[in-house]
Short mmCIF file of C-alpha atoms in Angstrom, two decimals:
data_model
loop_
_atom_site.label_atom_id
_atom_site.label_comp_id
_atom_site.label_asym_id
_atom_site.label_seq_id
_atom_site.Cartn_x
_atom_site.Cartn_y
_atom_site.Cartn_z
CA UNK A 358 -6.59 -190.04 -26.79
CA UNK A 359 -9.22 -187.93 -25.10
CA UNK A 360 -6.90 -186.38 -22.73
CA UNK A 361 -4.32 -185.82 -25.68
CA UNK A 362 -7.27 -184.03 -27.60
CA UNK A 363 -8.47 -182.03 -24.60
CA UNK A 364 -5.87 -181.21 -22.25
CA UNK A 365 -2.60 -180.37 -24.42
CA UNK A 366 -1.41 -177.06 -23.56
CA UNK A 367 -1.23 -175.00 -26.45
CA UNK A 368 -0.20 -171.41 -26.96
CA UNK A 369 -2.95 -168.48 -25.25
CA UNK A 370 -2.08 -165.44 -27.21
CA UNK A 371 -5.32 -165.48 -29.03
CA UNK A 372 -7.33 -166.14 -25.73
CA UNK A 373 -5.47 -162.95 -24.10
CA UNK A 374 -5.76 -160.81 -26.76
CA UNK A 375 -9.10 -161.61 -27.49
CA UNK A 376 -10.11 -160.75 -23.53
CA UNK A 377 -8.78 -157.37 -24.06
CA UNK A 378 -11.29 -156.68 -27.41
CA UNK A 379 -13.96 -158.33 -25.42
CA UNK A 380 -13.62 -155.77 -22.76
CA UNK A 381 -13.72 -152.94 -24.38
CA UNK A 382 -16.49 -153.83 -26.63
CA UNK A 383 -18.37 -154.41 -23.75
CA UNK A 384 -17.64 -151.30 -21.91
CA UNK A 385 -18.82 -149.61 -25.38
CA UNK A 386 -22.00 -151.72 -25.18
CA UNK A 387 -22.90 -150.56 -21.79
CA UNK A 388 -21.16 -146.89 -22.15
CA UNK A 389 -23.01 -146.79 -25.80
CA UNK A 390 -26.63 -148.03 -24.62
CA UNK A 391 -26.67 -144.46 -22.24
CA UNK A 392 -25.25 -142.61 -25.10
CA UNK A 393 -27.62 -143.06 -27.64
CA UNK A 394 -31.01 -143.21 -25.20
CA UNK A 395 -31.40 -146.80 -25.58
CA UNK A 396 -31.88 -147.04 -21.46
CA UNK A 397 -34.40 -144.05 -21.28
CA UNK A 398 -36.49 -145.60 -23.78
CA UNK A 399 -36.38 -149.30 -23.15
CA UNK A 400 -35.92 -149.66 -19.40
CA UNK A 401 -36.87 -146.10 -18.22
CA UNK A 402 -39.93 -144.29 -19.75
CA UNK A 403 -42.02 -147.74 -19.90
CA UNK A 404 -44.54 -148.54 -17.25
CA UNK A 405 -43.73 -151.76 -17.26
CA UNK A 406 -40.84 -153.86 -19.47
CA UNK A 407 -42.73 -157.27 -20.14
CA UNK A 408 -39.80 -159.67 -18.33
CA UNK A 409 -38.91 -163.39 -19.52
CA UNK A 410 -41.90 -164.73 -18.06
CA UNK A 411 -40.97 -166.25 -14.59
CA UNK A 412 -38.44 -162.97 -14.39
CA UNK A 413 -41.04 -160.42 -13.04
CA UNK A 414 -39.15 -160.08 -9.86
CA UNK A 415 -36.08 -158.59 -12.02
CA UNK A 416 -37.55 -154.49 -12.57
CA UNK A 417 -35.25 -151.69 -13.35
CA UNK A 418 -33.98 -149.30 -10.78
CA UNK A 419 -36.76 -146.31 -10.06
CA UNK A 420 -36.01 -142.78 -11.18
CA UNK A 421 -32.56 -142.58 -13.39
CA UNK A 422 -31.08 -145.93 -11.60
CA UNK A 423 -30.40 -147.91 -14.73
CA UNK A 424 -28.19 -145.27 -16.21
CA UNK A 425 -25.63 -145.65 -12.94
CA UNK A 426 -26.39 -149.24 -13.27
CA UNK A 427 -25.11 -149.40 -17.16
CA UNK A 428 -21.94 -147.04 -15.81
CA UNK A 429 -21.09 -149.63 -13.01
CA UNK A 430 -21.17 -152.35 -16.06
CA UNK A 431 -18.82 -149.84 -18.11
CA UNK A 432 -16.49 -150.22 -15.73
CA UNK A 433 -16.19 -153.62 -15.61
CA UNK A 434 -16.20 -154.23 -18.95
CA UNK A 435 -12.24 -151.96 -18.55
CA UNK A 436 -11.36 -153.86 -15.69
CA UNK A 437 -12.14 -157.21 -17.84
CA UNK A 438 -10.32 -155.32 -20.61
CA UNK A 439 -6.88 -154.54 -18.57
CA UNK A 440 -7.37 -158.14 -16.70
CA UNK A 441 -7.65 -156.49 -13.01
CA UNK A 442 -9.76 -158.70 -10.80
CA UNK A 443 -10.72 -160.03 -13.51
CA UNK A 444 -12.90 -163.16 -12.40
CA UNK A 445 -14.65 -160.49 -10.18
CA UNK A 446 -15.31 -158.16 -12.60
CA UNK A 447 -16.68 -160.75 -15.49
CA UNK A 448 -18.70 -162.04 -12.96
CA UNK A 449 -20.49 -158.59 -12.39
CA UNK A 450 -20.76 -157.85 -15.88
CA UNK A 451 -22.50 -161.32 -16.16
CA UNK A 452 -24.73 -161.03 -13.59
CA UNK A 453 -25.50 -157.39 -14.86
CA UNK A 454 -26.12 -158.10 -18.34
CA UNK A 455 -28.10 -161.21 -17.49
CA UNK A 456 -30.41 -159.72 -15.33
CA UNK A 457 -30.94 -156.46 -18.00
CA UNK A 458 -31.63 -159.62 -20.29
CA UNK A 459 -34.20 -160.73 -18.77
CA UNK A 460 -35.98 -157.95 -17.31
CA UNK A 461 -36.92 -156.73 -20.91
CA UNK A 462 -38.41 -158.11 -24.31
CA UNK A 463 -39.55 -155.25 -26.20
CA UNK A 464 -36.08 -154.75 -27.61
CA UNK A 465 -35.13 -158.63 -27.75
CA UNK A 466 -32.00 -159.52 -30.02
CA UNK A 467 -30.22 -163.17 -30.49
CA UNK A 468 -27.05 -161.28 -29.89
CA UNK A 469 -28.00 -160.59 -26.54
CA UNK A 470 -28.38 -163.12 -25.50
CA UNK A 471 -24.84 -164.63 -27.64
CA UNK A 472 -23.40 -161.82 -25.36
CA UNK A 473 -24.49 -163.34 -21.71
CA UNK A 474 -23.38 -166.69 -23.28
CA UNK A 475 -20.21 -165.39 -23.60
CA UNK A 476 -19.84 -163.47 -20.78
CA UNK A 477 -20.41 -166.62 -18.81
CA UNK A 478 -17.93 -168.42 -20.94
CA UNK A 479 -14.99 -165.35 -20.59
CA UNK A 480 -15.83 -166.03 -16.47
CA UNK A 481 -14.18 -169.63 -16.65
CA UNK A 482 -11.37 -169.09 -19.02
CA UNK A 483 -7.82 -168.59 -18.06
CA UNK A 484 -8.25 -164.90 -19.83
CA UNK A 485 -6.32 -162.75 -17.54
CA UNK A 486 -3.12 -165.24 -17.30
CA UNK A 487 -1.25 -162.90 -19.62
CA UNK A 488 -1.24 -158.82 -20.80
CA UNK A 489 -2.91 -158.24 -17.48
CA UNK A 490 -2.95 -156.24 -14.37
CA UNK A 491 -3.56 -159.35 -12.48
CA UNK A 492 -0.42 -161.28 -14.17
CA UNK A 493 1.41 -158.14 -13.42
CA UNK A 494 0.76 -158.05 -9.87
CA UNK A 495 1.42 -161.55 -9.55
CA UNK A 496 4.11 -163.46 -11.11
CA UNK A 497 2.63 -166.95 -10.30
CA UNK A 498 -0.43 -166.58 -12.30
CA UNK A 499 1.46 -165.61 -15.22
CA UNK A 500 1.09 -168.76 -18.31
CA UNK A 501 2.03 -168.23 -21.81
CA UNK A 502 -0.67 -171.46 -22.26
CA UNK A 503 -3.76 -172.99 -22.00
CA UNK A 504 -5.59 -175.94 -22.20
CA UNK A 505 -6.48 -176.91 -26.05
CA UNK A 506 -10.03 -177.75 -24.46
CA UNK A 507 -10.73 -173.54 -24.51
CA UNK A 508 -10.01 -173.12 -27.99
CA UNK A 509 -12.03 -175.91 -29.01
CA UNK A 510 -14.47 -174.72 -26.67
CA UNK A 511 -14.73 -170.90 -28.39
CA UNK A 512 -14.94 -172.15 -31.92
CA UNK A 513 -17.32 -175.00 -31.40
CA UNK A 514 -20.09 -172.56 -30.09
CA UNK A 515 -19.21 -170.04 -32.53
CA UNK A 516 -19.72 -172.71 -34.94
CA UNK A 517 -23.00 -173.57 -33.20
CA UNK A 518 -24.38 -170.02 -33.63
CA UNK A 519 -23.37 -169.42 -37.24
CA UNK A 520 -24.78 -172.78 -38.46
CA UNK A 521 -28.32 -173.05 -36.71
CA UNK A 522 -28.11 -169.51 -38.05
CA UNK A 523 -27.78 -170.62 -41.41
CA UNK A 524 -30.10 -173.72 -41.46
CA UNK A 525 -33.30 -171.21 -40.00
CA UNK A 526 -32.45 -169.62 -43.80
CA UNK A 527 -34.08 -172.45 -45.09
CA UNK A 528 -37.16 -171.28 -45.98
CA UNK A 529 -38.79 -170.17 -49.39
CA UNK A 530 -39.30 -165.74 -48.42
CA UNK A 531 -34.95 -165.97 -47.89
CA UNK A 532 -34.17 -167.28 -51.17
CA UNK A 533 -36.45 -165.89 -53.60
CA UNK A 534 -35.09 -162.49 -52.29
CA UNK A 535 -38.65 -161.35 -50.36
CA UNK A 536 -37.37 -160.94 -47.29
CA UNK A 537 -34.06 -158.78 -48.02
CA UNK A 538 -36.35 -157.07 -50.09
CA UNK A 539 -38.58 -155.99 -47.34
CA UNK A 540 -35.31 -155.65 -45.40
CA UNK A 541 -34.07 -153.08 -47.46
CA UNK A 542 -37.29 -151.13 -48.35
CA UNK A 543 -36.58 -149.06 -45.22
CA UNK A 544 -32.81 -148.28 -45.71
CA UNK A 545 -33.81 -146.49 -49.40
CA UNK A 546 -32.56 -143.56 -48.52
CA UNK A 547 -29.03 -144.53 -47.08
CA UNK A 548 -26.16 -142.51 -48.51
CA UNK A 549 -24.32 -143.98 -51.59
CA UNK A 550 -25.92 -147.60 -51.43
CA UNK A 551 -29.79 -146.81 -51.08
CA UNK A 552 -30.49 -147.10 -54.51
CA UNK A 553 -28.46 -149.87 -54.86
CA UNK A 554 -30.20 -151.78 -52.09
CA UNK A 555 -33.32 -151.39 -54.24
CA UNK A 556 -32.71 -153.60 -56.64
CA UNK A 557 -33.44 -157.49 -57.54
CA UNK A 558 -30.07 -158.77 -57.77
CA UNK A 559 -28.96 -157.32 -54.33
CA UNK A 560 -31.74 -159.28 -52.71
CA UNK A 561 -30.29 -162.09 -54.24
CA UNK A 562 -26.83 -161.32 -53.33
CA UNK A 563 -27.73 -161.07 -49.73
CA UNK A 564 -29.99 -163.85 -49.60
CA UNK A 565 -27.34 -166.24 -50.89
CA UNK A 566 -24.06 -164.66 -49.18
CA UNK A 567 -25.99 -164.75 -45.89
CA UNK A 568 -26.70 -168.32 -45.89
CA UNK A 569 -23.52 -169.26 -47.01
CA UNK A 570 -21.28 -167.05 -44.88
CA UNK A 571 -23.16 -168.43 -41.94
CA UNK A 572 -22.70 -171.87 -42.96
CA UNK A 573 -18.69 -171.89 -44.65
CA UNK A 574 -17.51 -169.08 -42.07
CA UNK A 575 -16.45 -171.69 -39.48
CA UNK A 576 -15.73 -174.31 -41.42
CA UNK A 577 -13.26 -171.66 -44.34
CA UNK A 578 -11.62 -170.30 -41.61
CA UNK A 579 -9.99 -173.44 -40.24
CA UNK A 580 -8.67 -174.14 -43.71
CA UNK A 581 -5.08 -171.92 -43.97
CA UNK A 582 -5.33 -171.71 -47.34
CA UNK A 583 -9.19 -169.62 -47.47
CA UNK A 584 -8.26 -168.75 -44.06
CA UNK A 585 -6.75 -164.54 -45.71
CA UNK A 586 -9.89 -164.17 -48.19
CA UNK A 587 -12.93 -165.62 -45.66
CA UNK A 588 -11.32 -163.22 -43.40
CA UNK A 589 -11.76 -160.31 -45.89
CA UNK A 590 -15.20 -161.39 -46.61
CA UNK A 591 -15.25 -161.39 -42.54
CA UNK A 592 -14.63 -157.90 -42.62
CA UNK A 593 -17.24 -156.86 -45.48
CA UNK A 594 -19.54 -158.75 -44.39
CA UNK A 595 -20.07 -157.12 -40.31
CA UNK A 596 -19.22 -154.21 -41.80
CA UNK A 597 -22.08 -153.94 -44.20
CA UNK A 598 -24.01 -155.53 -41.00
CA UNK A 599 -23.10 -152.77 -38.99
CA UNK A 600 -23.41 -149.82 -41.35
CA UNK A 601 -26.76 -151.08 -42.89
CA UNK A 602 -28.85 -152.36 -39.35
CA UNK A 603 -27.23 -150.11 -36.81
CA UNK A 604 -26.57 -153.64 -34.70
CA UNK A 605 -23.75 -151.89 -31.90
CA UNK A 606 -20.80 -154.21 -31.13
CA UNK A 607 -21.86 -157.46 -32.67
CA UNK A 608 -20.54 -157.21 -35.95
CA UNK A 609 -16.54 -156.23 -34.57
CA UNK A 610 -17.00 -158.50 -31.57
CA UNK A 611 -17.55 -161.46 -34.23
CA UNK A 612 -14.20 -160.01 -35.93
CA UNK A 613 -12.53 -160.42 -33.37
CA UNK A 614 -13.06 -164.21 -32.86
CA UNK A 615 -11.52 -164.85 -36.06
CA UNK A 616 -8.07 -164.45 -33.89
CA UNK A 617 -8.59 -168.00 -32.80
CA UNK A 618 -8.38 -169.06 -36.60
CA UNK A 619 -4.67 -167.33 -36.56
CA UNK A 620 -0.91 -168.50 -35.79
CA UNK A 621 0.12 -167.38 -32.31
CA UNK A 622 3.09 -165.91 -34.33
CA UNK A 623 0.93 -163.89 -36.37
CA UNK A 624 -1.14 -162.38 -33.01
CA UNK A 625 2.11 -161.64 -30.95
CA UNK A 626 3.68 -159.91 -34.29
CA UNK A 627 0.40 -157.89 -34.41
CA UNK A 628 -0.85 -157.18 -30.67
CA UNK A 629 1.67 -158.62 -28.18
CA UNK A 630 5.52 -157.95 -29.19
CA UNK A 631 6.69 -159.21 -25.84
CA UNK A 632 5.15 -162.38 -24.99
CA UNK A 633 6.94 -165.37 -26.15
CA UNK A 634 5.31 -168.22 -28.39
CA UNK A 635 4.63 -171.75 -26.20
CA UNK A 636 5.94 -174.53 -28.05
CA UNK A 637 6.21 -177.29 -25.93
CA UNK A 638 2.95 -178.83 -27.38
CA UNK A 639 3.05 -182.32 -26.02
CA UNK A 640 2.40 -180.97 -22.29
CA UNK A 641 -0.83 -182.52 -20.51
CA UNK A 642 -2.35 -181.24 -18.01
CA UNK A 643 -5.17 -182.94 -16.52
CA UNK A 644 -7.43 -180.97 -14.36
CA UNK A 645 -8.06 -182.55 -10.75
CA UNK A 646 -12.29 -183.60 -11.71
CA UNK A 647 -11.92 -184.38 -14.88
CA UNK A 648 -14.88 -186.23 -15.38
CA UNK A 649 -17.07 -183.46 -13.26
CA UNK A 650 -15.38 -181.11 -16.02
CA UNK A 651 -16.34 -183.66 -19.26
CA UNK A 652 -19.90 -184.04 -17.69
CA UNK A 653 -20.56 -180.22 -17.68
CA UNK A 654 -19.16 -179.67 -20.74
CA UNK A 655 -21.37 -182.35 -22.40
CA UNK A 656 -24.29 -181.15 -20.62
CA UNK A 657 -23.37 -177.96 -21.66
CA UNK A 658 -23.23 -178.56 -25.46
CA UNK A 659 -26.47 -180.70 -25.79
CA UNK A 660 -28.57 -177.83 -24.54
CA UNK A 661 -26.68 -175.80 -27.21
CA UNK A 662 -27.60 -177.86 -29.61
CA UNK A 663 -30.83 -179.03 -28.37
CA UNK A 664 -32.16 -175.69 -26.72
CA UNK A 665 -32.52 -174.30 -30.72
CA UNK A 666 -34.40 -177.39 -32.13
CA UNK A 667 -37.50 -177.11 -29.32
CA UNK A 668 -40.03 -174.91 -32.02
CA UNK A 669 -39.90 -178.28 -33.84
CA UNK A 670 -41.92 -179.98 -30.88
CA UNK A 671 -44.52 -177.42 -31.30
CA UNK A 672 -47.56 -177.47 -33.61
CA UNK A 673 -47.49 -175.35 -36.72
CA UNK A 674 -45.13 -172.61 -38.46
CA UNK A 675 -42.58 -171.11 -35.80
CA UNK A 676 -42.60 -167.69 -38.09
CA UNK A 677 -46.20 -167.68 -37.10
CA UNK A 678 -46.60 -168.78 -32.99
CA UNK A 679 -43.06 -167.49 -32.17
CA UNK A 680 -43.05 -170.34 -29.96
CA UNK A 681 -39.22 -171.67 -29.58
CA UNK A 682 -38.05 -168.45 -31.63
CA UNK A 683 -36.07 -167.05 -28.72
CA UNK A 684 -32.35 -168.33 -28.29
CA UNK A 685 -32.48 -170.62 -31.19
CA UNK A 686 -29.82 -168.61 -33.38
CA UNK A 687 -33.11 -167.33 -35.81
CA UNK A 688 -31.78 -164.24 -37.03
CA UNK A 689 -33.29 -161.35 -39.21
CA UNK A 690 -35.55 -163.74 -40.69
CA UNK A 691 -38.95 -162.77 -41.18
CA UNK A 692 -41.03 -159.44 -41.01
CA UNK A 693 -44.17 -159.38 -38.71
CA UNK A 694 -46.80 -156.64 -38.68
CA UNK A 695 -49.88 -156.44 -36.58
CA UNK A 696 -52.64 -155.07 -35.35
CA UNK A 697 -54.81 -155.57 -32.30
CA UNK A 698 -57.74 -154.75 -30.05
CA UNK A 699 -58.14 -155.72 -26.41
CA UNK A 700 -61.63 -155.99 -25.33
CA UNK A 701 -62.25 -156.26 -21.32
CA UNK A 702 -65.17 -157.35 -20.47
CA UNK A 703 -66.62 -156.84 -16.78
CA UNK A 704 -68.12 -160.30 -15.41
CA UNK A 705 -70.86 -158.58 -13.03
CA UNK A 706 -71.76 -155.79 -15.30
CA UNK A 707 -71.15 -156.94 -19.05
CA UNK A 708 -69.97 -153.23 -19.54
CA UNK A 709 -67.43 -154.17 -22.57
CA UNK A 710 -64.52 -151.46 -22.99
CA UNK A 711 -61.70 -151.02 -25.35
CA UNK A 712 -57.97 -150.50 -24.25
CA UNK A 713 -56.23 -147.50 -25.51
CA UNK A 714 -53.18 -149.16 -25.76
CA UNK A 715 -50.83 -146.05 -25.90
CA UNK A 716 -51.71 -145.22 -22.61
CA UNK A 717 -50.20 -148.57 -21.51
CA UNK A 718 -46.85 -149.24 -24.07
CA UNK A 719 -44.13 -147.28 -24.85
CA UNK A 720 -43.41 -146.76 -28.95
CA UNK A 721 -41.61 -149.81 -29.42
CA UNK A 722 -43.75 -151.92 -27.58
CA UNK A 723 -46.72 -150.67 -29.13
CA UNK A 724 -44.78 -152.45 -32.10
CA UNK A 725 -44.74 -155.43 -30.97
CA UNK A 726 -47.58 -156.41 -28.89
CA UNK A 727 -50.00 -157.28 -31.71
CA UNK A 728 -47.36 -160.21 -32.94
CA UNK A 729 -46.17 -161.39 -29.69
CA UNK A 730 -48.12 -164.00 -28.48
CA UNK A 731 -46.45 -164.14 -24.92
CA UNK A 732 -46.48 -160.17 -24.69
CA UNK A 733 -50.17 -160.22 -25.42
CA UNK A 734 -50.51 -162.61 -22.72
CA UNK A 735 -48.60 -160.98 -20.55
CA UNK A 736 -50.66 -157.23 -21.45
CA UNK A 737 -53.55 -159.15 -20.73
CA UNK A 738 -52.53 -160.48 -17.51
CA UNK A 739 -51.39 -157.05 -16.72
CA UNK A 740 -55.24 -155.41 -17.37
CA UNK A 741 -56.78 -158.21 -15.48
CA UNK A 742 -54.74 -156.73 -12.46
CA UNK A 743 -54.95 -153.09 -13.67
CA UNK A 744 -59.18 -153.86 -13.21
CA UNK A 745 -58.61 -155.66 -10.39
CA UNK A 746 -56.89 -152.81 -8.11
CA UNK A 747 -60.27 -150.99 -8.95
CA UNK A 748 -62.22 -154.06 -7.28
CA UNK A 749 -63.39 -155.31 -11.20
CA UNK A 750 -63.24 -158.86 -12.19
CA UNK A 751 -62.56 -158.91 -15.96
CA UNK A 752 -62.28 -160.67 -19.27
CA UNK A 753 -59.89 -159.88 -22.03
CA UNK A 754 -60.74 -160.83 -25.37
CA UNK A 755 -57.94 -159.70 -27.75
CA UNK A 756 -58.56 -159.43 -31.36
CA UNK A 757 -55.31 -159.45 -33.18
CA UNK A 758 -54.67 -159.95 -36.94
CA UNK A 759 -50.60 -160.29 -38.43
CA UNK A 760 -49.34 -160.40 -41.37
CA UNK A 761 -45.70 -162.25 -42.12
CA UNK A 762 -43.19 -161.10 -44.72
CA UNK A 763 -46.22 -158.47 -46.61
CA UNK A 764 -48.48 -161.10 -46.55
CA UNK A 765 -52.24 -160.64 -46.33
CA UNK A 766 -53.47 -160.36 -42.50
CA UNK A 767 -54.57 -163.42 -40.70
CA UNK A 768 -56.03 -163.84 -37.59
CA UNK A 769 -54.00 -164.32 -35.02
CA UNK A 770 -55.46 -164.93 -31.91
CA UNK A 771 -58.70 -166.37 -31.21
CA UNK A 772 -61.01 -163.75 -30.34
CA UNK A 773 -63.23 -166.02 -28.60
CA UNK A 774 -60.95 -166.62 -25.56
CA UNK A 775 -60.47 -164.81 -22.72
CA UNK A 776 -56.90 -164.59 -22.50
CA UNK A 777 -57.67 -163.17 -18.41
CA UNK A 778 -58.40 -167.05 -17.48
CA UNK A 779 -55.21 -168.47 -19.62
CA UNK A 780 -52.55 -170.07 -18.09
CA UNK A 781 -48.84 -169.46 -20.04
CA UNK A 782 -47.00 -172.75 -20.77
CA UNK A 783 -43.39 -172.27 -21.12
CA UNK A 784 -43.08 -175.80 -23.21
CA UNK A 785 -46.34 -176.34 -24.40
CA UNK A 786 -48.37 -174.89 -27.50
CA UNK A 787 -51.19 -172.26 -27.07
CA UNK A 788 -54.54 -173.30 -28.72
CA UNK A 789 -55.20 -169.30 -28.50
CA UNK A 790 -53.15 -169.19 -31.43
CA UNK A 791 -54.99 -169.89 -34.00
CA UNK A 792 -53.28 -171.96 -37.31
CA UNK A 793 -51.50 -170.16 -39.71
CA UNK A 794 -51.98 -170.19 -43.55
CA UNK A 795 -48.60 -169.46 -44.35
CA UNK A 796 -47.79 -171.16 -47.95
#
């Protein structure tokens, strides 16, 4: 029954067409992020780009190195697109847009990190097995099918994203409209739907047609029947995403998974005239270590599922300590402001001085290390060596106050501690931060 489920070959038109949107979108991504100035001022003009902690030995190339490096990834992302060496150049990508990943934090994003899930998923699919230089070149590795396993595979963590997505709605700021409000406050003067954006019932809208897009999306588009209009609502919806929050390829590269939800007669009539439709639907193949392949799989999916629950093993509000935010689906949520003083102290002298913290951060990190606990930790850390190269040994005392969703500020971090001495626990809660009073 398993093997039936798993291992029936089914048709692969969505799987190929899908590789060839994939690949350009992320050629855009990497030809885009040069473009627009996103490398200069996130991986270039910084003195330093706070890694994943444990990361520090990944830095960006010196001088104008990471704009080559994003043009190298370009051009794999058109080799992955026209299927030519394609496990090679998927690999690089992967390896690429991992490391990029985590080397910075300043401009984190859950769909980056959806995006080196994927890319690691595209590596060990049968992708380039039709529409591709590689099939062209040789005949033998030409298939018109695949393994029902790597459709159910695609949609399943798709599924995972949108609903974990949905559930981290839960929360009282989302459905009384406060957040979208906030949300929109900034996009007032957007042409033709500022105004519009303005008002109580839009907050509503959003709040409501967020939370159930994410949750129905997967779910709708399995049915045939809502299949056309959840589709259409597809389409507004990353639209409006992409117009509104300026979010690059995310919104049309979760278009164009909806091609798994479609009849391989319906992708061939629209993208690949020539191919011919696999019917023989009762074909098994089992792959030689089958159980190897169930085991990883499983493994796979329980820290999918598992990896997004952690900030529930943590004490207090995960809006507030950001501790188990990251990779756990939580999504334009909540809107943090803060403010913050570090205070380094020197141990022989007791001469107490205060950071100018420009001097230090570029603009965006400068707007985000007051509500970061794990970026103030890691500034910290960074002073206590600054001092050190100048033979000081130092305290830092950071006085930080935040406020979530236009709340009033609380203090954040306990002034009292001297964050120099602190060790970072990667799955363990920091008694620096102090309790929050959210309501």
């Amino acid at each position: 029954m398993l093997n039936r489920f798993l291992f029936t070959r089914i048709d692969n038109s969505a799987l190929v067409v899908f590789r060839v949107f994939f690949g350009l979108l992320i050629a855009l991504e990497a030809f885009g992020s040069i473009a627009t100035g996103w490398i200069k001022r996130t991986l270039i003009e910084p003195q330093e780009t706070f890694n994943f902690i444990g990361f520090e030995f990944l830095q960006p190339l010196p001088g104008n190195g990471m704009l080559y490096y994003y043009g190298v990834m370009g051009l794999f992302g058109l080799l992955v697109m026209v299927g030519y060496k394609y496990r090679f150049s998927i690999f690089c990508y992967t390896i690429m847009w991992a490391s990029v990943y985590l080397m910075q934090k300043s401009s984190y994003n859950n769909h980056y990190y959806l995006l080196m899930l994927l890319c690691g998923i595209m590596f060990f699919l049968p992708a380039h097995k039709n529409a591709s230089i590689d099939a062209w070149r040789n005949a033998s590795l030409r298939e018109i099918s695949m393994p029902r396993w790597v459709w159910l595979f695609i949609v399943f963590q798709m599924w995972i994203v949108y609903t974990y997505a949905s559930v981290a709605k839960l929360y009282p700021d989302w459905f009384n409209g406060e957040f979208p409000r906030i949300l929109m406050k900034s996009k007032a003067d957007y042409w033709l739907v500022g105004d519009l954006l303005q008002q109580g019932w839009a907050h509503m809208s959003i709040s409501w047609f967020g939370f159930l897009f994410d949750l129905l999306i997967i779910p709708l588009l399995l049915y045939r029947k809502t299949r056309v209009p959840v589709f259409i609502a597809a389409i507004f919806f990353h639209l409006f995403n992409s117009f509104i929050f300026h979010i690059g390829i995310f919104p049309y590269l979760s278009l164009a998974f909806t091609l798994f939800f479609f009849p391989s007669e319906k992708i061939n009539k629209w993208f690949l005239r020539g191919k011919k439709k696999y019917y023989d639907e009762k074909k098994i193949i089992l792959p030689k270590y089958r159980n190897a392949f169930l085991a990883v799989i499983s493994i796979w999916f329980i820290f999918q599922l598992g990896l997004p629950l952690r900030h529930w093993f943590y004490e207090d509000d995960v809006l507030w300590t950001e501790e188990g935010h990251r990779l756990s689906w939580r999504m334009m949520l909540r809107s943090k402001s803060g403010r913050s003083a570090f205070r380094v102290v020197d141990k022989d002298t007791k001469k107490v001085e205060y950071i100018d913290k420009a001097k230090f951060l570029s603009n965006k990190q400068l707007g985000a290390i007051s509500s970061k606990p794990d970026m103030i930790w890691q500034f910290s850390q960074r002073l206590k060596r600054e001092y050190a190269k100048k033979g000081q040994d130092v305290q830092i005392f950071v006085d930080s106050k935040v406020s979530v969703n236009g709340r009033p500020y609380q203090q954040f971090i306990d002034p009292k501690v001297d964050l120099a001495n602190e060790k970072w626990h990667h799955f363990k809660h920091h008694d620096w931060i102090l309790p929050s009073k959210l309501d």
